[in-house]
Amino acid sequence: MESASNQHSQPPFLAAEGLTPSSSVPAAPSGFYRLSVTWFQRLTIEHRVLAGFSLVFVGILIVSAVSYHNMNILLVNRGLDGRSQDLIQLLSNVDVAMSEAEDTHRRYLVTGEASYLEAYKRVVKQKPTFTAYLSDLIRELPEHQQRVGLLDRMMDRQLNAESKAIAQFQESGFRAVQKMAFEGAGKRELGVIHQIIAEMDLHERQAIGRRVVESAAGTKTTIVLLGIGALLQLVTKSWKHSAIQSPTTYERRYVTSTAMPRSCGNRSSIR
């Protein structure tokens, strides 16, 4: 009785083939993969190719957008780096010129040599040019505008103090300016100028360092994205090739296993 019931409990197609429920019948895929295989099988060749190209096209659009963004950042940083280098060089020239003005006016007060006075006057003539260049370079840098305003005022104060010392020397001689000749008429203003220039120079060098790191990261990302773009092109070709092929071996096994009960049941009924 039990053996008969066991035989009846087994599906007809298993009994016909001499299989048991634990035999190695390919297990049907489950979940998302099963739905994907079913959906893929129902698509025509044209739809398969269209779906593949659509997915790859979206991927290429994303890669292109991110690459363009990184390239734009790289170009902007390159322009900012060039302006920072120009500003650093100009600040160095200003620092040298103001130090030269302080040195030449003292030498003139001590020696009375006209050559030192001419060198001092040359620096005075350069001052408006320096100010104009500085204003142009920091036009879009609000963090420097206050510093440049203070720098311009300190330069004027230094040159005015030195000009007064020179005029006093020409009127009253060396004894009237002896102390200023050894200490410098604009020594305090020159110290403030050095400090302002040092702060601006440090700020710009740190900004260049940050932009170099950002540009390097963007370049690395762009290279990776270019590799992904090449991979997507390969995927496109593979998708096109697989779309026009017959179902895979696994799919054929899956279709055969799902169709087996019907065929085996018909065989049993014939018997």
PDB file of C-alpha atoms in Angstrom:
ATOM      1  CA  MET A   1       0.000   0.000   0.000  1.00  0.00           C
ATOM      2  CA  GLU A   2       2.737   2.425   0.987  1.00  0.00           C
ATOM      3  CA  SER A   3       4.785   1.669  -2.139  1.00  0.00           C
ATOM      4  CA  ALA A   4       1.733   2.190  -4.279  1.00  0.00           C
ATOM      5  CA  SER A   5       0.976   5.479  -2.599  1.00  0.00           C
ATOM      6  CA  ASN A   6       4.598   6.582  -3.050  1.00  0.00           C
ATOM      7  CA  GLN A   7       4.432   5.769  -6.737  1.00  0.00           C
ATOM      8  CA  HIS A   8       1.197   7.714  -7.081  1.00  0.00           C
ATOM      9  CA  SER A   9       2.658  10.641  -5.147  1.00  0.00           C
ATOM     10  CA  GLN A  10       5.510  10.973  -7.625  1.00  0.00           C
ATOM     11  CA  PRO A  11       4.833  13.083 -10.717  1.00  0.00           C
ATOM     12  CA  PRO A  12       4.126  10.981 -13.816  1.00  0.00           C
ATOM     13  CA  PHE A  13       7.058  12.379 -15.750  1.00  0.00           C
ATOM     14  CA  LEU A  14       9.475  11.417 -12.916  1.00  0.00           C
ATOM     15  CA  ALA A  15       8.169   7.872 -12.841  1.00  0.00           C
ATOM     16  CA  ALA A  16       8.381   7.593 -16.603  1.00  0.00           C
ATOM     17  CA  GLU A  17      12.010   8.659 -16.659  1.00  0.00           C
ATOM     18  CA  GLY A  18      12.983   6.679 -13.568  1.00  0.00           C
ATOM     19  CA  LEU A  19      13.769   9.825 -11.607  1.00  0.00           C
ATOM     20  CA  THR A  20      13.114  10.738  -8.024  1.00  0.00           C
ATOM     21  CA  PRO A  21      12.412  14.182  -6.603  1.00  0.00           C
ATOM     22  CA  SER A  22      16.036  14.392  -5.485  1.00  0.00           C
ATOM     23  CA  SER A  23      17.419  13.654  -8.953  1.00  0.00           C
ATOM     24  CA  SER A  24      19.511  16.273 -10.677  1.00  0.00           C
ATOM     25  CA  VAL A  25      16.812  18.116 -12.608  1.00  0.00           C
ATOM     26  CA  PRO A  26      18.071  21.632 -13.332  1.00  0.00           C
ATOM     27  CA  ALA A  27      16.589  23.960 -10.766  1.00  0.00           C
ATOM     28  CA  ALA A  28      14.606  26.773 -12.268  1.00  0.00           C
ATOM     29  CA  PRO A  29      16.084  30.193 -11.637  1.00  0.00           C
ATOM     30  CA  SER A  30      14.178  32.274  -9.179  1.00  0.00           C
ATOM     31  CA  GLY A  31      13.631  35.932  -8.414  1.00  0.00           C
ATOM     32  CA  PHE A  32      14.990  38.736 -10.508  1.00  0.00           C
ATOM     33  CA  TYR A  33      17.143  36.545 -12.746  1.00  0.00           C
ATOM     34  CA  ARG A  34      14.163  34.378 -13.717  1.00  0.00           C
ATOM     35  CA  LEU A  35      12.112  37.438 -14.601  1.00  0.00           C
ATOM     36  CA  SER A  36      15.054  38.858 -16.550  1.00  0.00           C
ATOM     37  CA  VAL A  37      15.505  35.660 -18.556  1.00  0.00           C
ATOM     38  CA  THR A  38      11.780  35.480 -19.282  1.00  0.00           C
ATOM     39  CA  TRP A  39      11.688  39.117 -20.332  1.00  0.00           C
ATOM     40  CA  PHE A  40      14.770  38.692 -22.513  1.00  0.00           C
ATOM     41  CA  GLN A  41      13.309  35.620 -24.218  1.00  0.00           C
ATOM     42  CA  ARG A  42      10.132  37.482 -25.102  1.00  0.00           C
ATOM     43  CA  LEU A  43      12.017  40.302 -26.803  1.00  0.00           C
ATOM     44  CA  THR A  44      12.553  40.282 -30.515  1.00  0.00           C
ATOM     45  CA  ILE A  45      16.064  40.685 -31.900  1.00  0.00           C
ATOM     46  CA  GLU A  46      15.341  44.295 -32.785  1.00  0.00           C
ATOM     47  CA  HIS A  47      14.133  45.033 -29.254  1.00  0.00           C
ATOM     48  CA  ARG A  48      17.159  43.339 -27.722  1.00  0.00           C
ATOM     49  CA  VAL A  49      19.554  45.407 -29.789  1.00  0.00           C
ATOM     50  CA  LEU A  50      17.569  48.592 -29.078  1.00  0.00           C
ATOM     51  CA  ALA A  51      17.535  47.930 -25.323  1.00  0.00           C
ATOM     52  CA  GLY A  52      21.266  47.257 -25.269  1.00  0.00           C
ATOM     53  CA  PHE A  53      22.105  50.376 -27.230  1.00  0.00           C
ATOM     54  CA  SER A  54      19.797  52.472 -25.033  1.00  0.00           C
ATOM     55  CA  LEU A  55      21.500  51.345 -21.836  1.00  0.00           C
ATOM     56  CA  VAL A  56      24.960  51.913 -23.263  1.00  0.00           C
ATOM     57  CA  PHE A  57      23.917  55.309 -24.656  1.00  0.00           C
ATOM     58  CA  VAL A  58      22.739  56.435 -21.214  1.00  0.00           C
ATOM     59  CA  GLY A  59      26.028  55.235 -19.718  1.00  0.00           C
ATOM     60  CA  ILE A  60      28.037  57.126 -22.329  1.00  0.00           C
ATOM     61  CA  LEU A  61      26.018  60.284 -21.652  1.00  0.00           C
ATOM     62  CA  ILE A  62      26.806  60.062 -17.945  1.00  0.00           C
ATOM     63  CA  VAL A  63      30.497  59.450 -18.641  1.00  0.00           C
ATOM     64  CA  SER A  64      30.604  62.390 -21.061  1.00  0.00           C
ATOM     65  CA  ALA A  65      28.894  64.758 -18.614  1.00  0.00           C
ATOM     66  CA  VAL A  66      31.233  63.903 -15.741  1.00  0.00           C
ATOM     67  CA  SER A  67      34.289  64.092 -18.023  1.00  0.00           C
ATOM     68  CA  TYR A  68      33.215  67.513 -19.303  1.00  0.00           C
ATOM     69  CA  HIS A  69      32.739  68.740 -15.745  1.00  0.00           C
ATOM     70  CA  ASN A  70      36.206  67.541 -14.731  1.00  0.00           C
ATOM     71  CA  MET A  71      37.795  69.058 -17.831  1.00  0.00           C
ATOM     72  CA  ASN A  72      36.081  72.382 -17.155  1.00  0.00           C
ATOM     73  CA  ILE A  73      37.428  72.377 -13.587  1.00  0.00           C
ATOM     74  CA  LEU A  74      40.902  71.618 -14.939  1.00  0.00           C
ATOM     75  CA  LEU A  75      40.778  74.560 -17.365  1.00  0.00           C
ATOM     76  CA  VAL A  76      39.442  76.950 -14.716  1.00  0.00           C
ATOM     77  CA  ASN A  77      42.135  75.893 -12.258  1.00  0.00           C
ATOM     78  CA  ARG A  78      44.796  76.384 -14.897  1.00  0.00           C
ATOM     79  CA  GLY A  79      43.649  79.979 -15.423  1.00  0.00           C
ATOM     80  CA  LEU A  80      43.521  80.617 -11.679  1.00  0.00           C
ATOM     81  CA  ASP A  81      46.995  79.141 -11.244  1.00  0.00           C
ATOM     82  CA  GLY A  82      48.343  81.484 -13.906  1.00  0.00           C
ATOM     83  CA  ARG A  83      46.815  84.486 -12.171  1.00  0.00           C
ATOM     84  CA  SER A  84      48.141  83.341  -8.795  1.00  0.00           C
ATOM     85  CA  GLN A  85      51.652  83.022 -10.241  1.00  0.00           C
ATOM     86  CA  ASP A  86      51.411  86.528 -11.708  1.00  0.00           C
ATOM     87  CA  LEU A  87      50.224  87.888  -8.365  1.00  0.00           C
ATOM     88  CA  ILE A  88      53.032  86.173  -6.466  1.00  0.00           C
ATOM     89  CA  GLN A  89      55.601  87.581  -8.895  1.00  0.00           C
ATOM     90  CA  LEU A  90      54.125  91.082  -8.679  1.00  0.00           C
ATOM     91  CA  LEU A  91      54.096  90.973  -4.874  1.00  0.00           C
ATOM     92  CA  SER A  92      57.754  89.983  -4.951  1.00  0.00           C
ATOM     93  CA  ASN A  93      58.533  92.937  -7.221  1.00  0.00           C
ATOM     94  CA  VAL A  94      56.636  95.305  -4.926  1.00  0.00           C
ATOM     95  CA  ASP A  95      58.511  93.985  -1.904  1.00  0.00           C
ATOM     96  CA  VAL A  96      61.867  94.466  -3.635  1.00  0.00           C
ATOM     97  CA  ALA A  97      60.932  97.947  -4.871  1.00  0.00           C
ATOM     98  CA  MET A  98      59.799  99.209  -1.460  1.00  0.00           C
ATOM     99  CA  SER A  99      62.914  97.780   0.169  1.00  0.00           C
ATOM    100  CA  GLU A 100      64.998  99.511  -2.490  1.00  0.00           C
ATOM    101  CA  ALA A 101      63.203 102.817  -1.810  1.00  0.00           C
ATOM    102  CA  GLU A 102      63.962 102.518   1.896  1.00  0.00           C
ATOM    103  CA  ASP A 103      67.603 101.638   1.231  1.00  0.00           C
ATOM    104  CA  THR A 104      68.303 104.316  -1.408  1.00  0.00           C
ATOM    105  CA  HIS A 105      66.739 107.170   0.543  1.00  0.00           C
ATOM    106  CA  ARG A 106      68.880 106.314   3.576  1.00  0.00           C
ATOM    107  CA  ARG A 107      72.011 106.143   1.443  1.00  0.00           C
ATOM    108  CA  TYR A 108      71.160 109.538  -0.015  1.00  0.00           C
ATOM    109  CA  LEU A 109      70.656 111.025   3.461  1.00  0.00           C
ATOM    110  CA  VAL A 110      74.064 109.720   4.569  1.00  0.00           C
ATOM    111  CA  THR A 111      76.127 110.446   1.458  1.00  0.00           C
ATOM    112  CA  GLY A 112      74.181 113.027  -0.499  1.00  0.00           C
ATOM    113  CA  GLU A 113      74.958 111.160  -3.738  1.00  0.00           C
ATOM    114  CA  ALA A 114      72.532 112.113  -6.522  1.00  0.00           C
ATOM    115  CA  SER A 115      72.575 108.551  -7.931  1.00  0.00           C
ATOM    116  CA  TYR A 116      70.769 107.256  -4.836  1.00  0.00           C
ATOM    117  CA  LEU A 117      68.167 109.990  -5.175  1.00  0.00           C
ATOM    118  CA  GLU A 118      67.561 109.061  -8.805  1.00  0.00           C
ATOM    119  CA  ALA A 119      67.091 105.417  -7.831  1.00  0.00           C
ATOM    120  CA  TYR A 120      64.582 106.479  -5.176  1.00  0.00           C
ATOM    121  CA  LYS A 121      62.623 108.613  -7.663  1.00  0.00           C
ATOM    122  CA  ARG A 122      62.475 105.661 -10.055  1.00  0.00           C
ATOM    123  CA  VAL A 123      60.771 103.562  -7.390  1.00  0.00           C
ATOM    124  CA  VAL A 124      58.307 106.389  -6.701  1.00  0.00           C
ATOM    125  CA  LYS A 125      57.353 106.459 -10.400  1.00  0.00           C
ATOM    126  CA  GLN A 126      56.805 102.680 -10.407  1.00  0.00           C
ATOM    127  CA  LYS A 127      54.388 102.766  -7.486  1.00  0.00           C
ATOM    128  CA  PRO A 128      51.206 103.705  -9.486  1.00  0.00           C
ATOM    129  CA  THR A 129      51.976 100.924 -11.960  1.00  0.00           C
ATOM    130  CA  PHE A 130      52.285  98.381  -9.164  1.00  0.00           C
ATOM    131  CA  THR A 131      48.987  99.526  -7.666  1.00  0.00           C
ATOM    132  CA  ALA A 132      47.189  99.294 -11.017  1.00  0.00           C
ATOM    133  CA  TYR A 133      48.484  95.770 -11.670  1.00  0.00           C
ATOM    134  CA  LEU A 134      47.539  94.640  -8.174  1.00  0.00           C
ATOM    135  CA  SER A 135      44.020  96.030  -8.512  1.00  0.00           C
ATOM    136  CA  ASP A 136      43.583  94.221 -11.827  1.00  0.00           C
ATOM    137  CA  LEU A 137      44.815  90.863 -10.518  1.00  0.00           C
ATOM    138  CA  ILE A 138      42.663  90.879  -7.381  1.00  0.00           C
ATOM    139  CA  ARG A 139      39.539  92.184  -9.124  1.00  0.00           C
ATOM    140  CA  GLU A 140      37.774  88.827  -8.613  1.00  0.00           C
ATOM    141  CA  LEU A 141      39.496  87.997  -5.315  1.00  0.00           C
ATOM    142  CA  PRO A 142      37.544  89.714  -2.506  1.00  0.00           C
ATOM    143  CA  GLU A 143      39.784  88.136   0.143  1.00  0.00           C
ATOM    144  CA  HIS A 144      42.698  90.260  -1.134  1.00  0.00           C
ATOM    145  CA  GLN A 145      40.941  93.561  -1.748  1.00  0.00           C
ATOM    146  CA  GLN A 146      41.206  94.752   1.849  1.00  0.00           C
ATOM    147  CA  ARG A 147      44.864  93.729   2.011  1.00  0.00           C
ATOM    148  CA  VAL A 148      45.682  95.537  -1.215  1.00  0.00           C
ATOM    149  CA  GLY A 149      43.918  98.680   0.036  1.00  0.00           C
ATOM    150  CA  LEU A 150      46.010  98.607   3.202  1.00  0.00           C
ATOM    151  CA  LEU A 151      49.150  97.844   1.182  1.00  0.00           C
ATOM    152  CA  ASP A 152      48.526 100.857  -1.059  1.00  0.00           C
ATOM    153  CA  ARG A 153      48.112 103.157   1.952  1.00  0.00           C
ATOM    154  CA  MET A 154      51.281 101.823   3.606  1.00  0.00           C
ATOM    155  CA  MET A 155      53.263 102.345   0.409  1.00  0.00           C
ATOM    156  CA  ASP A 156      52.066 105.936   0.187  1.00  0.00           C
ATOM    157  CA  ARG A 157      52.945 106.564   3.833  1.00  0.00           C
ATOM    158  CA  GLN A 158      56.414 105.095   3.429  1.00  0.00           C
ATOM    159  CA  LEU A 159      57.196 107.119   0.327  1.00  0.00           C
ATOM    160  CA  ASN A 160      55.781 110.319   1.870  1.00  0.00           C
ATOM    161  CA  ALA A 161      57.861 109.870   5.026  1.00  0.00           C
ATOM    162  CA  GLU A 162      60.983 109.273   2.960  1.00  0.00           C
ATOM    163  CA  SER A 163      60.228 112.246   0.697  1.00  0.00           C
ATOM    164  CA  LYS A 164      59.893 114.512   3.744  1.00  0.00           C
ATOM    165  CA  ALA A 165      63.217 113.247   5.089  1.00  0.00           C
ATOM    166  CA  ILE A 166      64.904 113.968   1.752  1.00  0.00           C
ATOM    167  CA  ALA A 167      63.387 117.468   1.625  1.00  0.00           C
ATOM    168  CA  GLN A 168      64.543 118.155   5.192  1.00  0.00           C
ATOM    169  CA  PHE A 169      68.050 116.965   4.333  1.00  0.00           C
ATOM    170  CA  GLN A 170      68.178 119.283   1.330  1.00  0.00           C
ATOM    171  CA  GLU A 171      67.073 122.214   3.472  1.00  0.00           C
ATOM    172  CA  SER A 172      68.901 121.635   6.801  1.00  0.00           C
ATOM    173  CA  GLY A 173      71.671 119.182   6.058  1.00  0.00           C
ATOM    174  CA  PHE A 174      72.677 115.845   7.553  1.00  0.00           C
ATOM    175  CA  ARG A 175      72.349 116.797  11.225  1.00  0.00           C
ATOM    176  CA  ALA A 176      68.627 117.417  10.864  1.00  0.00           C
ATOM    177  CA  VAL A 177      68.005 113.903   9.526  1.00  0.00           C
ATOM    178  CA  GLN A 178      70.789 111.976  11.217  1.00  0.00           C
ATOM    179  CA  LYS A 179      68.440 109.715  13.187  1.00  0.00           C
ATOM    180  CA  MET A 180      66.229 108.996  10.170  1.00  0.00           C
ATOM    181  CA  ALA A 181      69.305 108.308   8.047  1.00  0.00           C
ATOM    182  CA  PHE A 182      70.355 105.420  10.274  1.00  0.00           C
ATOM    183  CA  GLU A 183      66.920 104.092  11.231  1.00  0.00           C
ATOM    184  CA  GLY A 184      64.909 104.803   8.077  1.00  0.00           C
ATOM    185  CA  ALA A 185      62.067 107.284   7.781  1.00  0.00           C
ATOM    186  CA  GLY A 186      59.509 104.665   6.682  1.00  0.00           C
ATOM    187  CA  LYS A 187      60.790 101.706   8.656  1.00  0.00           C
ATOM    188  CA  ARG A 188      57.503 100.993  10.455  1.00  0.00           C
ATOM    189  CA  GLU A 189      55.441 101.231   7.245  1.00  0.00           C
ATOM    190  CA  LEU A 190      57.902  98.963   5.441  1.00  0.00           C
ATOM    191  CA  GLY A 191      57.451  96.318   8.148  1.00  0.00           C
ATOM    192  CA  VAL A 192      53.681  96.367   7.634  1.00  0.00           C
ATOM    193  CA  ILE A 193      54.214  96.100   3.872  1.00  0.00           C
ATOM    194  CA  HIS A 194      56.393  93.008   4.321  1.00  0.00           C
ATOM    195  CA  GLN A 195      53.723  91.420   6.522  1.00  0.00           C
ATOM    196  CA  ILE A 196      50.874  92.081   4.079  1.00  0.00           C
ATOM    197  CA  ILE A 197      52.879  90.731   1.148  1.00  0.00           C
ATOM    198  CA  ALA A 198      53.831  87.609   3.117  1.00  0.00           C
ATOM    199  CA  GLU A 199      50.176  86.919   3.973  1.00  0.00           C
ATOM    200  CA  MET A 200      49.033  87.334   0.375  1.00  0.00           C
ATOM    201  CA  ASP A 201      51.890  85.206  -0.925  1.00  0.00           C
ATOM    202  CA  LEU A 202      51.077  82.388   1.524  1.00  0.00           C
ATOM    203  CA  HIS A 203      47.389  82.519   0.656  1.00  0.00           C
ATOM    204  CA  GLU A 204      48.068  82.205  -3.062  1.00  0.00           C
ATOM    205  CA  ARG A 205      50.553  79.353  -2.659  1.00  0.00           C
ATOM    206  CA  GLN A 206      48.063  77.407  -0.544  1.00  0.00           C
ATOM    207  CA  ALA A 207      45.353  78.038  -3.143  1.00  0.00           C
ATOM    208  CA  ILE A 208      47.651  76.707  -5.877  1.00  0.00           C
ATOM    209  CA  GLY A 209      48.299  73.592  -3.799  1.00  0.00           C
ATOM    210  CA  ARG A 210      44.582  72.942  -3.329  1.00  0.00           C
ATOM    211  CA  ARG A 211      43.882  73.395  -7.020  1.00  0.00           C
ATOM    212  CA  VAL A 212      46.721  71.045  -7.963  1.00  0.00           C
ATOM    213  CA  VAL A 213      45.195  68.312  -5.786  1.00  0.00           C
ATOM    214  CA  GLU A 214      41.731  68.975  -7.229  1.00  0.00           C
ATOM    215  CA  SER A 215      43.005  68.939 -10.812  1.00  0.00           C
ATOM    216  CA  ALA A 216      44.946  65.723 -10.231  1.00  0.00           C
ATOM    217  CA  ALA A 217      41.850  64.015  -8.819  1.00  0.00           C
ATOM    218  CA  GLY A 218      39.748  65.245 -11.746  1.00  0.00           C
ATOM    219  CA  THR A 219      42.328  64.017 -14.255  1.00  0.00           C
ATOM    220  CA  LYS A 220      42.428  60.598 -12.624  1.00  0.00           C
ATOM    221  CA  THR A 221      38.641  60.398 -12.670  1.00  0.00           C
ATOM    222  CA  THR A 222      38.561  61.402 -16.336  1.00  0.00           C
ATOM    223  CA  ILE A 223      41.040  58.658 -17.238  1.00  0.00           C
ATOM    224  CA  VAL A 224      38.919  56.095 -15.388  1.00  0.00           C
ATOM    225  CA  LEU A 225      35.793  57.335 -17.171  1.00  0.00           C
ATOM    226  CA  LEU A 226      37.496  57.060 -20.543  1.00  0.00           C
ATOM    227  CA  GLY A 227      38.258  53.437 -19.694  1.00  0.00           C
ATOM    228  CA  ILE A 228      34.614  52.914 -18.746  1.00  0.00           C
ATOM    229  CA  GLY A 229      33.565  54.465 -22.041  1.00  0.00           C
ATOM    230  CA  ALA A 230      35.779  52.041 -23.954  1.00  0.00           C
ATOM    231  CA  LEU A 231      34.309  49.187 -21.907  1.00  0.00           C
ATOM    232  CA  LEU A 232      30.800  50.334 -22.756  1.00  0.00           C
ATOM    233  CA  GLN A 233      31.667  50.192 -26.439  1.00  0.00           C
ATOM    234  CA  LEU A 234      32.836  46.625 -25.953  1.00  0.00           C
ATOM    235  CA  VAL A 235      29.631  45.832 -24.085  1.00  0.00           C
ATOM    236  CA  THR A 236      27.655  47.260 -26.991  1.00  0.00           C
ATOM    237  CA  LYS A 237      29.328  44.908 -29.433  1.00  0.00           C
ATOM    238  CA  SER A 238      28.888  41.946 -27.092  1.00  0.00           C
ATOM    239  CA  TRP A 239      25.237  42.791 -26.531  1.00  0.00           C
ATOM    240  CA  LYS A 240      24.614  43.038 -30.261  1.00  0.00           C
ATOM    241  CA  HIS A 241      26.285  39.673 -30.782  1.00  0.00           C
ATOM    242  CA  SER A 242      24.382  37.937 -27.977  1.00  0.00           C
ATOM    243  CA  ALA A 243      21.073  39.472 -28.983  1.00  0.00           C
ATOM    244  CA  ILE A 244      21.069  37.782 -32.378  1.00  0.00           C
ATOM    245  CA  GLN A 245      22.173  34.400 -31.053  1.00  0.00           C
ATOM    246  CA  SER A 246      19.943  31.533 -30.035  1.00  0.00           C
ATOM    247  CA  PRO A 247      19.166  31.057 -26.314  1.00  0.00           C
ATOM    248  CA  THR A 248      22.075  29.996 -24.174  1.00  0.00           C
ATOM    249  CA  THR A 249      22.657  26.433 -23.024  1.00  0.00           C
ATOM    250  CA  TYR A 250      21.328  27.241 -19.588  1.00  0.00           C
ATOM    251  CA  GLU A 251      18.202  28.789 -21.068  1.00  0.00           C
ATOM    252  CA  ARG A 252      17.632  25.705 -23.247  1.00  0.00           C
ATOM    253  CA  ARG A 253      17.978  23.486 -20.206  1.00  0.00           C
ATOM    254  CA  TYR A 254      15.554  25.693 -18.299  1.00  0.00           C
ATOM    255  CA  VAL A 255      13.014  25.616 -21.137  1.00  0.00           C
ATOM    256  CA  THR A 256      13.409  21.833 -21.464  1.00  0.00           C
ATOM    257  CA  SER A 257      12.948  21.294 -17.731  1.00  0.00           C
ATOM    258  CA  THR A 258       9.776  23.397 -17.636  1.00  0.00           C
ATOM    259  CA  ALA A 259       8.385  21.658 -20.699  1.00  0.00           C
ATOM    260  CA  MET A 260       9.216  18.131 -19.459  1.00  0.00           C
ATOM    261  CA  PRO A 261       6.056  17.505 -17.345  1.00  0.00           C
ATOM    262  CA  ARG A 262       3.769  18.116 -20.304  1.00  0.00           C
ATOM    263  CA  SER A 263       5.686  15.797 -22.639  1.00  0.00           C
ATOM    264  CA  CYS A 264       6.111  13.101 -20.001  1.00  0.00           C
ATOM    265  CA  GLY A 265       2.462  13.363 -19.042  1.00  0.00           C
ATOM    266  CA  ASN A 266       1.465  12.789 -22.653  1.00  0.00           C
ATOM    267  CA  ARG A 267       3.764   9.785 -22.824  1.00  0.00           C
ATOM    268  CA  SER A 268       2.139   8.299 -19.712  1.00  0.00           C
ATOM    269  CA  SER A 269      -1.328   8.840 -21.101  1.00  0.00           C
ATOM    270  CA  ILE A 270      -0.334   7.085 -24.326  1.00  0.00           C
ATOM    271  CA  ARG A 271       0.872   4.143 -22.337  1.00  0.00           C
TER     272      ARG A 271
END
